[in-house]
Amino acid sequence: MTSQPLPSVTVSPGSVEQDNCQAKHPLSLYKTLETGELVGRIEAVRKQLGDSLLILGHHYQQDEVIAHTDLRGDSYQLSQMAAASDACRTIVFCGVHFMAETADILANRPEKLESRGGQRVRVILPDMAAGCSMADMAAIAQVEDAWEDMSEVIDTDRVIPVTYINSAASLKAFCGKHGGIVCTSSNAKAVLEWAFERGDRVFFFPDQHLGRNTALKMGITEDQMPVWDPYEMELGGNDDQALERSRVILWKGHCSVHQMFRPEHVHQFRKQHPGIKILVHPECPREVNDLADVSGSTGLIIKTVQESPAGTKWAIGTELHLVNRLKAEHPEQEIHFLSPVVCMCATMYRIDLPHLCWSLENLRDGTPVNTIEVPEEVTRWSLVALERMLSVK
Ligand code: 13P
Ligand code: SF4
Protein backbone atom coordinates (compact mmCIF):
# COMPACT_ATOMS: atom_id res chain seq x y z
CA MET A 1 0.00 0.00 0.00
CA THR A 2 1.49 3.37 -0.91
CA SER A 3 0.58 6.73 0.49
CA GLN A 4 1.54 10.35 0.42
CA PRO A 5 3.18 11.49 3.66
CA LEU A 6 0.70 13.44 5.75
CA PRO A 7 1.56 16.83 7.19
CA SER A 8 2.68 16.38 10.79
CA VAL A 9 1.94 19.90 12.02
CA THR A 10 -1.54 20.06 13.47
CA VAL A 11 -1.57 23.60 14.71
CA SER A 12 0.29 26.46 13.15
CA PRO A 13 2.64 27.92 15.75
CA GLY A 14 2.81 31.06 13.61
CA SER A 15 -0.91 31.65 13.79
CA VAL A 16 -0.95 30.86 17.51
CA GLU A 17 1.70 33.44 18.24
CA GLN A 18 -0.06 35.93 16.04
CA ASP A 19 -3.32 35.23 17.84
CA ASN A 20 -1.69 35.74 21.17
CA CYS A 21 0.22 38.86 20.11
CA GLN A 22 -3.06 40.42 19.07
CA ALA A 23 -4.75 39.39 22.30
CA LYS A 24 -6.49 42.29 23.95
CA HIS A 25 -5.60 40.96 27.39
CA PRO A 26 -2.06 39.71 28.08
CA LEU A 27 -1.66 36.48 30.05
CA SER A 28 0.77 38.06 32.52
CA LEU A 29 -2.04 40.16 34.02
CA TYR A 30 -4.10 37.10 34.91
CA LYS A 31 -1.24 35.46 36.76
CA THR A 32 -1.38 38.23 39.34
CA LEU A 33 -5.11 37.92 40.08
CA GLU A 34 -6.55 36.34 43.22
CA THR A 35 -8.54 33.11 42.89
CA GLY A 36 -11.80 34.79 43.94
CA GLU A 37 -11.49 37.41 41.22
CA LEU A 38 -10.63 34.81 38.56
CA VAL A 39 -13.64 32.71 39.58
CA GLY A 40 -15.99 35.70 39.35
CA ARG A 41 -14.65 36.78 35.95
CA ILE A 42 -14.80 33.26 34.49
CA GLU A 43 -18.40 32.88 35.61
CA ALA A 44 -19.27 36.32 34.19
CA VAL A 45 -18.00 35.28 30.74
CA ARG A 46 -19.87 31.96 30.93
CA LYS A 47 -23.06 33.87 31.70
CA GLN A 48 -22.50 36.40 28.93
CA LEU A 49 -21.72 33.80 26.26
CA GLY A 50 -24.43 31.39 27.34
CA ASP A 51 -25.05 28.40 25.08
CA SER A 52 -22.59 29.63 22.47
CA LEU A 53 -19.79 28.51 24.81
CA LEU A 54 -19.17 24.91 25.85
CA ILE A 55 -16.42 24.20 28.38
CA LEU A 56 -15.34 20.55 28.36
CA GLY A 57 -13.07 19.06 31.03
CA HIS A 58 -11.16 15.80 31.34
CA HIS A 59 -11.35 13.96 34.67
CA TYR A 60 -7.66 14.69 35.38
CA GLN A 61 -8.24 18.45 35.57
CA GLN A 62 -7.79 20.24 38.88
CA ASP A 63 -10.97 20.69 40.97
CA GLU A 64 -10.89 24.48 40.59
CA VAL A 65 -10.99 24.08 36.79
CA ILE A 66 -13.56 21.27 36.86
CA ALA A 67 -15.86 23.63 38.78
CA HIS A 68 -16.22 25.77 35.63
CA THR A 69 -16.86 23.01 33.10
CA ASP A 70 -20.23 22.33 31.47
CA LEU A 71 -19.43 18.68 30.87
CA ARG A 72 -16.64 16.37 31.93
CA GLY A 73 -15.67 12.89 30.83
CA ASP A 74 -13.05 10.39 29.77
CA SER A 75 -11.51 10.64 26.31
CA TYR A 76 -14.28 8.65 24.65
CA GLN A 77 -17.10 10.56 26.33
CA LEU A 78 -15.43 13.89 25.49
CA SER A 79 -15.20 12.85 21.82
CA GLN A 80 -18.90 12.02 21.84
CA MET A 81 -19.71 15.37 23.48
CA ALA A 82 -17.71 17.28 20.87
CA ALA A 83 -19.36 15.27 18.09
CA ALA A 84 -22.84 15.97 19.49
CA SER A 85 -22.31 19.69 20.16
CA ASP A 86 -25.01 21.73 18.46
CA ALA A 87 -25.73 25.10 20.03
CA CYS A 88 -22.17 26.10 20.82
CA ARG A 89 -19.90 28.22 18.63
CA THR A 90 -16.80 27.75 20.78
CA ILE A 91 -15.48 24.80 22.75
CA VAL A 92 -12.92 25.65 25.42
CA PHE A 93 -11.16 22.37 26.07
CA CYS A 94 -9.75 21.85 29.57
CA GLY A 95 -7.60 18.86 28.76
CA VAL A 96 -4.60 18.22 26.53
CA HIS A 97 -3.71 18.97 22.92
CA PHE A 98 -4.79 15.70 21.28
CA MET A 99 -8.22 16.03 22.91
CA ALA A 100 -8.68 19.55 21.55
CA GLU A 101 -7.62 18.36 18.08
CA THR A 102 -10.18 15.55 18.24
CA ALA A 103 -12.87 18.02 19.31
CA ASP A 104 -12.00 20.30 16.38
CA ILE A 105 -12.25 17.41 13.90
CA LEU A 106 -15.53 16.07 15.26
CA ALA A 107 -17.29 19.37 15.91
CA ASN A 108 -16.46 20.57 12.39
CA ARG A 109 -17.19 17.48 10.34
CA PRO A 110 -18.88 18.20 6.99
CA GLU A 111 -22.50 17.55 7.99
CA LYS A 112 -22.14 19.75 11.08
CA LEU A 113 -20.56 22.55 9.06
CA GLU A 114 -23.36 22.32 6.55
CA SER A 115 -26.02 22.52 9.24
CA ARG A 116 -24.37 25.70 10.54
CA GLY A 117 -24.10 27.30 7.10
CA GLY A 118 -20.36 26.71 6.97
CA GLN A 119 -19.62 28.32 10.34
CA ARG A 120 -16.86 26.54 12.26
CA VAL A 121 -16.90 25.78 15.96
CA ARG A 122 -13.73 27.30 17.36
CA VAL A 123 -11.81 25.02 19.71
CA ILE A 124 -9.56 26.67 22.28
CA LEU A 125 -6.91 25.00 24.44
CA PRO A 126 -6.26 27.46 27.32
CA ASP A 127 -2.54 26.57 27.46
CA MET A 128 -0.77 25.40 24.30
CA ALA A 129 1.88 23.67 26.43
CA ALA A 130 -0.75 21.18 27.65
CA GLY A 131 0.48 18.24 25.58
CA CYS A 132 0.74 14.53 26.33
CA SER A 133 4.17 12.98 26.74
CA MET A 134 2.85 9.64 25.49
CA ALA A 135 1.43 11.19 22.32
CA ASP A 136 4.84 12.79 21.75
CA MET A 137 6.47 9.33 21.71
CA ALA A 138 5.19 8.61 18.20
CA ALA A 139 5.81 11.09 15.38
CA ILE A 140 4.14 10.59 12.01
CA ALA A 141 7.49 10.26 10.21
CA GLN A 142 8.51 7.46 12.59
CA VAL A 143 5.22 5.62 12.10
CA GLU A 144 5.47 5.92 8.32
CA ASP A 145 9.06 4.64 8.41
CA ALA A 146 8.03 1.70 10.60
CA TRP A 147 5.18 0.83 8.24
CA GLU A 148 7.51 0.85 5.26
CA ASP A 149 10.15 -1.21 7.09
CA MET A 150 7.72 -3.87 8.27
CA SER A 151 6.27 -4.17 4.77
CA GLU A 152 9.56 -5.81 3.75
CA VAL A 153 8.75 -8.76 6.01
CA ILE A 154 4.97 -8.91 6.41
CA ASP A 155 2.06 -8.01 4.14
CA THR A 156 0.91 -4.62 5.42
CA ASP A 157 -2.29 -4.93 3.40
CA ARG A 158 -3.29 -7.40 6.14
CA VAL A 159 -2.11 -5.18 9.01
CA ILE A 160 -4.67 -2.86 10.62
CA PRO A 161 -3.12 0.24 12.24
CA VAL A 162 -4.79 1.22 15.51
CA THR A 163 -3.90 4.44 17.23
CA TYR A 164 -4.77 5.21 20.82
CA ILE A 165 -6.66 8.52 20.89
CA ASN A 166 -3.66 9.88 22.85
CA SER A 167 -1.84 10.70 19.62
CA ALA A 168 -1.39 13.57 17.18
CA ALA A 169 -4.12 13.97 14.55
CA SER A 170 -1.59 13.04 11.86
CA LEU A 171 -1.40 9.51 13.32
CA LYS A 172 -5.17 9.25 13.31
CA ALA A 173 -5.08 10.32 9.67
CA PHE A 174 -2.50 7.60 8.96
CA CYS A 175 -4.94 5.06 10.39
CA GLY A 176 -7.81 6.50 8.36
CA LYS A 177 -5.77 6.19 5.17
CA HIS A 178 -4.62 2.64 5.85
CA GLY A 179 -7.91 1.00 6.79
CA GLY A 180 -7.30 1.57 10.50
CA ILE A 181 -9.08 3.05 13.45
CA VAL A 182 -8.74 5.02 16.70
CA CYS A 183 -9.36 3.53 20.16
CA THR A 184 -9.65 4.84 23.68
CA SER A 185 -9.08 3.06 26.97
CA SER A 186 -12.82 2.38 27.20
CA ASN A 187 -13.27 0.62 23.85
CA ALA A 188 -9.84 -0.88 23.09
CA LYS A 189 -11.08 -4.50 23.16
CA ALA A 190 -14.03 -3.84 20.84
CA VAL A 191 -11.73 -1.91 18.51
CA LEU A 192 -9.18 -4.74 18.39
CA GLU A 193 -12.00 -7.15 17.59
CA TRP A 194 -13.08 -4.81 14.78
CA ALA A 195 -9.50 -4.80 13.51
CA PHE A 196 -9.14 -8.59 13.59
CA GLU A 197 -12.31 -8.91 11.52
CA ARG A 198 -10.48 -6.97 8.81
CA GLY A 199 -6.87 -8.08 9.03
CA ASP A 200 -4.44 -10.66 10.42
CA ARG A 201 -2.38 -8.33 12.56
CA VAL A 202 -2.63 -5.01 14.36
CA PHE A 203 0.00 -2.29 14.51
CA PHE A 204 -0.82 -0.52 17.81
CA PHE A 205 0.59 2.89 18.79
CA PRO A 206 1.68 4.78 20.81
CA ASP A 207 0.89 3.05 24.16
CA GLN A 208 2.41 -0.40 24.44
CA HIS A 209 0.68 -1.03 27.79
CA LEU A 210 -2.90 -0.42 26.66
CA GLY A 211 -2.20 -2.52 23.56
CA ARG A 212 -0.62 -5.38 25.52
CA ASN A 213 -3.12 -5.39 28.41
CA THR A 214 -6.04 -5.45 25.98
CA ALA A 215 -4.62 -8.12 23.68
CA LEU A 216 -3.69 -10.37 26.62
CA LYS A 217 -7.35 -10.38 27.66
CA MET A 218 -8.19 -11.58 24.16
CA GLY A 219 -5.88 -14.58 24.46
CA ILE A 220 -2.98 -13.15 22.46
CA THR A 221 0.37 -14.06 24.05
CA GLU A 222 3.43 -11.90 24.77
CA ASP A 223 5.28 -13.98 22.22
CA GLN A 224 2.88 -12.71 19.55
CA MET A 225 3.42 -9.07 20.54
CA PRO A 226 6.83 -7.77 19.50
CA VAL A 227 7.64 -4.23 20.60
CA TRP A 228 8.65 -1.81 17.86
CA ASP A 229 11.32 0.61 19.05
CA PRO A 230 11.47 3.55 16.61
CA TYR A 231 15.04 4.27 17.68
CA GLU A 232 16.32 0.83 16.59
CA MET A 233 17.70 0.75 13.07
CA GLU A 234 16.57 -2.75 12.06
CA LEU A 235 12.86 -3.60 12.13
CA GLY A 236 12.31 -1.69 15.36
CA GLY A 237 14.72 -4.07 17.13
CA ASN A 238 12.96 -7.26 15.93
CA ASP A 239 13.95 -10.11 13.67
CA ASP A 240 11.87 -11.40 10.74
CA GLN A 241 10.49 -14.34 12.74
CA ALA A 242 9.16 -12.09 15.51
CA LEU A 243 7.20 -10.07 12.97
CA GLU A 244 6.02 -13.17 11.11
CA ARG A 245 4.52 -14.72 14.24
CA SER A 246 3.10 -11.38 15.48
CA ARG A 247 -0.59 -10.67 16.03
CA VAL A 248 -0.12 -7.24 17.59
CA ILE A 249 2.95 -5.10 16.95
CA LEU A 250 3.27 -2.71 19.89
CA TRP A 251 4.87 0.71 19.63
CA LYS A 252 7.45 1.40 22.34
CA GLY A 253 5.56 4.23 24.05
CA HIS A 254 4.10 4.67 27.52
CA CYS A 255 2.53 7.15 29.91
CA SER A 256 5.11 8.56 32.28
CA VAL A 257 2.43 8.99 34.96
CA HIS A 258 1.02 5.44 34.89
CA GLN A 259 4.36 3.70 34.58
CA MET A 260 5.09 4.86 38.15
CA PHE A 261 2.66 2.31 39.58
CA ARG A 262 4.52 -0.89 40.49
CA PRO A 263 3.53 -4.44 41.53
CA GLU A 264 5.18 -3.92 44.92
CA HIS A 265 2.67 -1.13 45.63
CA VAL A 266 -0.16 -3.61 45.04
CA HIS A 267 1.47 -6.22 47.30
CA GLN A 268 2.05 -3.68 50.05
CA PHE A 269 -1.57 -2.44 50.03
CA ARG A 270 -2.92 -5.98 50.08
CA LYS A 271 -0.67 -6.83 53.03
CA GLN A 272 -1.47 -3.71 55.05
CA HIS A 273 -5.19 -3.46 54.19
CA PRO A 274 -6.75 -6.92 53.97
CA GLY A 275 -9.77 -6.90 51.64
CA ILE A 276 -8.62 -3.87 49.70
CA LYS A 277 -9.41 -3.81 45.97
CA ILE A 278 -7.02 -2.56 43.33
CA LEU A 279 -8.48 -0.34 40.60
CA VAL A 280 -6.15 0.82 37.80
CA HIS A 281 -6.04 2.47 34.40
CA PRO A 282 -4.92 0.14 31.55
CA GLU A 283 -2.02 2.50 30.78
CA CYS A 284 -0.34 0.87 33.82
CA PRO A 285 2.28 -1.79 32.98
CA ARG A 286 1.20 -5.41 32.58
CA GLU A 287 2.64 -6.50 35.96
CA VAL A 288 0.30 -4.05 37.73
CA ASN A 289 -2.67 -4.59 35.45
CA ASP A 290 -2.51 -8.37 35.93
CA LEU A 291 -2.71 -7.97 39.71
CA ALA A 292 -5.63 -5.50 39.67
CA ASP A 293 -9.23 -6.36 40.55
CA VAL A 294 -10.56 -3.87 38.01
CA SER A 295 -8.86 -2.07 35.11
CA GLY A 296 -10.50 0.55 32.94
CA SER A 297 -10.82 4.10 31.65
CA THR A 298 -11.17 7.09 33.95
CA GLY A 299 -14.92 6.92 33.29
CA LEU A 300 -15.04 3.28 34.40
CA ILE A 301 -12.90 4.01 37.47
CA ILE A 302 -15.40 6.68 38.56
CA LYS A 303 -18.42 4.47 37.83
CA THR A 304 -16.89 1.55 39.74
CA VAL A 305 -16.40 3.66 42.86
CA GLN A 306 -19.83 5.30 42.52
CA GLU A 307 -21.51 1.90 42.37
CA SER A 308 -19.65 0.38 45.32
CA PRO A 309 -21.15 0.03 48.80
CA ALA A 310 -20.03 2.08 51.79
CA GLY A 311 -16.98 0.62 53.48
CA THR A 312 -15.34 -0.60 50.25
CA LYS A 313 -11.57 -0.16 50.34
CA TRP A 314 -9.76 0.89 47.16
CA ALA A 315 -6.18 1.56 46.11
CA ILE A 316 -6.46 3.41 42.81
CA GLY A 317 -3.71 3.60 40.19
CA THR A 318 -4.38 6.63 38.05
CA GLU A 319 -3.69 10.36 38.01
CA LEU A 320 -3.64 12.01 41.44
CA HIS A 321 -6.26 14.73 40.90
CA LEU A 322 -8.91 12.20 39.96
CA VAL A 323 -8.09 9.94 42.92
CA ASN A 324 -8.20 12.89 45.33
CA ARG A 325 -11.56 13.99 43.91
CA LEU A 326 -12.98 10.47 44.34
CA LYS A 327 -11.67 10.46 47.91
CA ALA A 328 -13.45 13.75 48.66
CA GLU A 329 -16.69 12.73 46.93
CA HIS A 330 -16.87 9.29 48.60
CA PRO A 331 -16.07 9.65 52.30
CA GLU A 332 -18.23 6.52 52.87
CA GLN A 333 -15.48 4.46 51.21
CA GLU A 334 -11.78 4.17 52.00
CA ILE A 335 -9.79 5.39 49.01
CA HIS A 336 -6.01 5.30 48.73
CA PHE A 337 -3.61 6.40 46.01
CA LEU A 338 -1.76 3.31 44.79
CA SER A 339 1.73 4.83 44.72
CA PRO A 340 3.78 6.29 47.59
CA VAL A 341 5.08 8.94 45.19
CA VAL A 342 3.07 11.71 43.56
CA CYS A 343 1.95 10.68 40.05
CA MET A 344 0.27 13.64 38.47
CA CYS A 345 -0.04 14.64 34.87
CA ALA A 346 2.01 17.83 34.67
CA THR A 347 0.57 18.79 31.31
CA MET A 348 -3.09 18.42 32.36
CA TYR A 349 -2.14 20.56 35.36
CA ARG A 350 -1.07 23.40 33.07
CA ILE A 351 -4.71 24.33 32.60
CA ASP A 352 -5.38 26.62 35.53
CA LEU A 353 -7.68 29.51 36.41
CA PRO A 354 -5.41 32.26 34.99
CA HIS A 355 -5.20 30.48 31.59
CA LEU A 356 -8.92 29.73 31.58
CA CYS A 357 -9.88 33.31 32.45
CA TRP A 358 -7.38 34.73 29.94
CA SER A 359 -8.70 32.59 27.10
CA LEU A 360 -12.35 33.30 27.95
CA GLU A 361 -12.00 37.07 28.23
CA ASN A 362 -10.04 37.28 24.99
CA LEU A 363 -12.72 35.18 23.30
CA ARG A 364 -15.48 37.44 24.60
CA ASP A 365 -13.62 40.58 23.52
CA GLY A 366 -12.97 39.40 19.97
CA THR A 367 -9.28 38.45 20.20
CA PRO A 368 -9.44 34.67 20.67
CA VAL A 369 -6.22 32.95 21.65
CA ASN A 370 -4.90 29.38 21.30
CA THR A 371 -7.25 28.17 18.60
CA ILE A 372 -6.65 24.56 17.59
CA GLU A 373 -7.37 24.01 13.93
CA VAL A 374 -6.27 20.75 12.35
CA PRO A 375 -5.22 21.09 8.67
CA GLU A 376 -7.84 19.99 6.16
CA GLU A 377 -6.08 16.93 4.72
CA VAL A 378 -5.26 15.61 8.20
CA THR A 379 -8.82 16.31 9.33
CA ARG A 380 -10.32 14.41 6.41
CA TRP A 381 -8.45 11.18 7.11
CA SER A 382 -8.53 11.47 10.90
CA LEU A 383 -12.28 11.74 10.68
CA VAL A 384 -12.43 8.43 8.80
CA ALA A 385 -10.58 6.70 11.66
CA LEU A 386 -12.57 8.51 14.38
CA GLU A 387 -15.91 7.74 12.77
CA ARG A 388 -14.94 4.08 12.55
CA MET A 389 -14.25 4.21 16.28
CA LEU A 390 -17.55 5.92 17.09
CA SER A 391 -19.41 3.28 15.09
CA VAL A 392 -17.86 0.37 17.06
CA LYS A 393 -20.20 -0.79 19.78
P1 13P B 1 -9.25 8.12 29.62
O1 13P B 1 -9.70 7.97 28.20
O2 13P B 1 -9.41 6.87 30.41
O3 13P B 1 -9.90 9.30 30.24
O4 13P B 1 -7.69 8.34 29.62
C1 13P B 1 -7.07 9.45 29.11
C2 13P B 1 -5.69 9.55 29.55
O5 13P B 1 -4.93 10.34 29.06
C3 13P B 1 -5.25 8.66 30.60
O6 13P B 1 -3.92 8.92 30.89
FE1 SF4 C 1 -0.79 11.71 28.47
FE2 SF4 C 1 -0.25 10.20 30.62
FE3 SF4 C 1 -1.07 12.73 30.92
FE4 SF4 C 1 -2.78 10.84 30.08
S1 SF4 C 1 -1.77 10.96 32.07
S2 SF4 C 1 -2.54 12.91 29.22
S3 SF4 C 1 -1.37 9.58 28.81
S4 SF4 C 1 0.88 12.04 29.95
PDB file of N, CA, C and O and ligand atoms in Angstrom, residues 60 96 98 131-134 166 255-258 283 319 345 347-348, ligand 2:
ATOM      1  N   TYR A  60      -8.932  14.421  34.697  1.00  0.00           N
ATOM      2  CA  TYR A  60      -7.660  14.691  35.381  1.00  0.00           C
ATOM      3  C   TYR A  60      -7.461  16.174  35.704  1.00  0.00           C
ATOM      4  O   TYR A  60      -6.440  16.555  36.279  1.00  0.00           O
ATOM      5  N   VAL A  96      -5.895  18.091  27.218  1.00  0.00           N
ATOM      6  CA  VAL A  96      -4.603  18.217  26.532  1.00  0.00           C
ATOM      7  C   VAL A  96      -4.787  18.300  25.014  1.00  0.00           C
ATOM      8  O   VAL A  96      -5.888  18.097  24.496  1.00  0.00           O
ATOM      9  N   PHE A  98      -4.147  16.654  22.197  1.00  0.00           N
ATOM     10  CA  PHE A  98      -4.790  15.700  21.284  1.00  0.00           C
ATOM     11  C   PHE A  98      -6.310  15.702  21.464  1.00  0.00           C
ATOM     12  O   PHE A  98      -7.062  15.413  20.530  1.00  0.00           O
ATOM     13  N   GLY A 131       0.356  19.362  26.530  1.00  0.00           N
ATOM     14  CA  GLY A 131       0.479  18.244  25.580  1.00  0.00           C
ATOM     15  C   GLY A 131       0.329  16.921  26.311  1.00  0.00           C
ATOM     16  O   GLY A 131      -0.192  16.874  27.424  1.00  0.00           O
ATOM     17  N   CYS A 132       0.768  15.853  25.677  1.00  0.00           N
ATOM     18  CA  CYS A 132       0.737  14.532  26.328  1.00  0.00           C
ATOM     19  C   CYS A 132       2.060  13.867  25.970  1.00  0.00           C
ATOM     20  O   CYS A 132       2.365  13.671  24.791  1.00  0.00           O
ATOM     21  N   SER A 133       2.836  13.530  27.008  1.00  0.00           N
ATOM     22  CA  SER A 133       4.172  12.982  26.736  1.00  0.00           C
ATOM     23  C   SER A 133       4.075  11.649  25.997  1.00  0.00           C
ATOM     24  O   SER A 133       4.947  11.299  25.197  1.00  0.00           O
ATOM     25  N   MET A 134       3.001  10.893  26.232  1.00  0.00           N
ATOM     26  CA  MET A 134       2.848   9.637  25.491  1.00  0.00           C
ATOM     27  C   MET A 134       2.605   9.910  24.009  1.00  0.00           C
ATOM     28  O   MET A 134       3.225   9.290  23.138  1.00  0.00           O
ATOM     29  N   ASN A 166      -4.769   9.054  22.344  1.00  0.00           N
ATOM     30  CA  ASN A 166      -3.661   9.881  22.845  1.00  0.00           C
ATOM     31  C   ASN A 166      -2.555   9.926  21.800  1.00  0.00           C
ATOM     32  O   ASN A 166      -1.488   9.306  21.947  1.00  0.00           O
ATOM     33  N   CYS A 255       2.890   5.933  29.169  1.00  0.00           N
ATOM     34  CA  CYS A 255       2.534   7.145  29.913  1.00  0.00           C
ATOM     35  C   CYS A 255       3.472   7.257  31.102  1.00  0.00           C
ATOM     36  O   CYS A 255       3.564   6.336  31.921  1.00  0.00           O
ATOM     37  N   SER A 256       4.132   8.398  31.202  1.00  0.00           N
ATOM     38  CA  SER A 256       5.111   8.562  32.282  1.00  0.00           C
ATOM     39  C   SER A 256       4.425   8.616  33.653  1.00  0.00           C
ATOM     40  O   SER A 256       5.063   8.346  34.668  1.00  0.00           O
ATOM     41  N   VAL A 257       3.150   8.958  33.679  1.00  0.00           N
ATOM     42  CA  VAL A 257       2.428   8.988  34.956  1.00  0.00           C
ATOM     43  C   VAL A 257       2.097   7.550  35.396  1.00  0.00           C
ATOM     44  O   VAL A 257       2.431   7.131  36.509  1.00  0.00           O
ATOM     45  N   HIS A 258       1.479   6.786  34.504  1.00  0.00           N
ATOM     46  CA  HIS A 258       1.016   5.442  34.888  1.00  0.00           C
ATOM     47  C   HIS A 258       2.131   4.409  35.024  1.00  0.00           C
ATOM     48  O   HIS A 258       1.935   3.376  35.670  1.00  0.00           O
ATOM     49  N   GLU A 283      -3.334   1.980  31.182  1.00  0.00           N
ATOM     50  CA  GLU A 283      -2.016   2.499  30.779  1.00  0.00           C
ATOM     51  C   GLU A 283      -0.937   2.037  31.761  1.00  0.00           C
ATOM     52  O   GLU A 283       0.253   2.270  31.533  1.00  0.00           O
ATOM     53  N   GLU A 319      -4.178   9.014  37.715  1.00  0.00           N
ATOM     54  CA  GLU A 319      -3.692  10.365  38.014  1.00  0.00           C
ATOM     55  C   GLU A 319      -4.228  10.889  39.348  1.00  0.00           C
ATOM     56  O   GLU A 319      -5.407  10.706  39.691  1.00  0.00           O
ATOM     57  N   CYS A 345      -0.321  14.307  36.258  1.00  0.00           N
ATOM     58  CA  CYS A 345      -0.041  14.643  34.867  1.00  0.00           C
ATOM     59  C   CYS A 345       0.270  16.134  34.802  1.00  0.00           C
ATOM     60  O   CYS A 345      -0.633  16.984  34.887  1.00  0.00           O
ATOM     61  N   THR A 347       1.099  18.006  32.429  1.00  0.00           N
ATOM     62  CA  THR A 347       0.571  18.793  31.309  1.00  0.00           C
ATOM     63  C   THR A 347      -0.922  19.095  31.508  1.00  0.00           C
ATOM     64  O   THR A 347      -1.373  20.203  31.208  1.00  0.00           O
ATOM     65  N   MET A 348      -1.677  18.129  32.017  1.00  0.00           N
ATOM     66  CA  MET A 348      -3.085  18.416  32.358  1.00  0.00           C
ATOM     67  C   MET A 348      -3.141  19.581  33.351  1.00  0.00           C
ATOM     68  O   MET A 348      -4.021  20.435  33.291  1.00  0.00           O
TER      69      MET A 348
HETATM   70 FE1  SF4 B   2      -0.791  11.706  28.474  1.00  0.00          FE
HETATM   71 FE2  SF4 B   2      -0.247  10.198  30.620  1.00  0.00          FE
HETATM   72 FE3  SF4 B   2      -1.067  12.729  30.923  1.00  0.00          FE
HETATM   73 FE4  SF4 B   2      -2.777  10.840  30.082  1.00  0.00          FE
HETATM   74  S1  SF4 B   2      -1.765  10.963  32.075  1.00  0.00           S
HETATM   75  S2  SF4 B   2      -2.538  12.907  29.223  1.00  0.00           S
HETATM   76  S3  SF4 B   2      -1.373   9.581  28.806  1.00  0.00           S
HETATM   77  S4  SF4 B   2       0.880  12.037  29.955  1.00  0.00           S
END
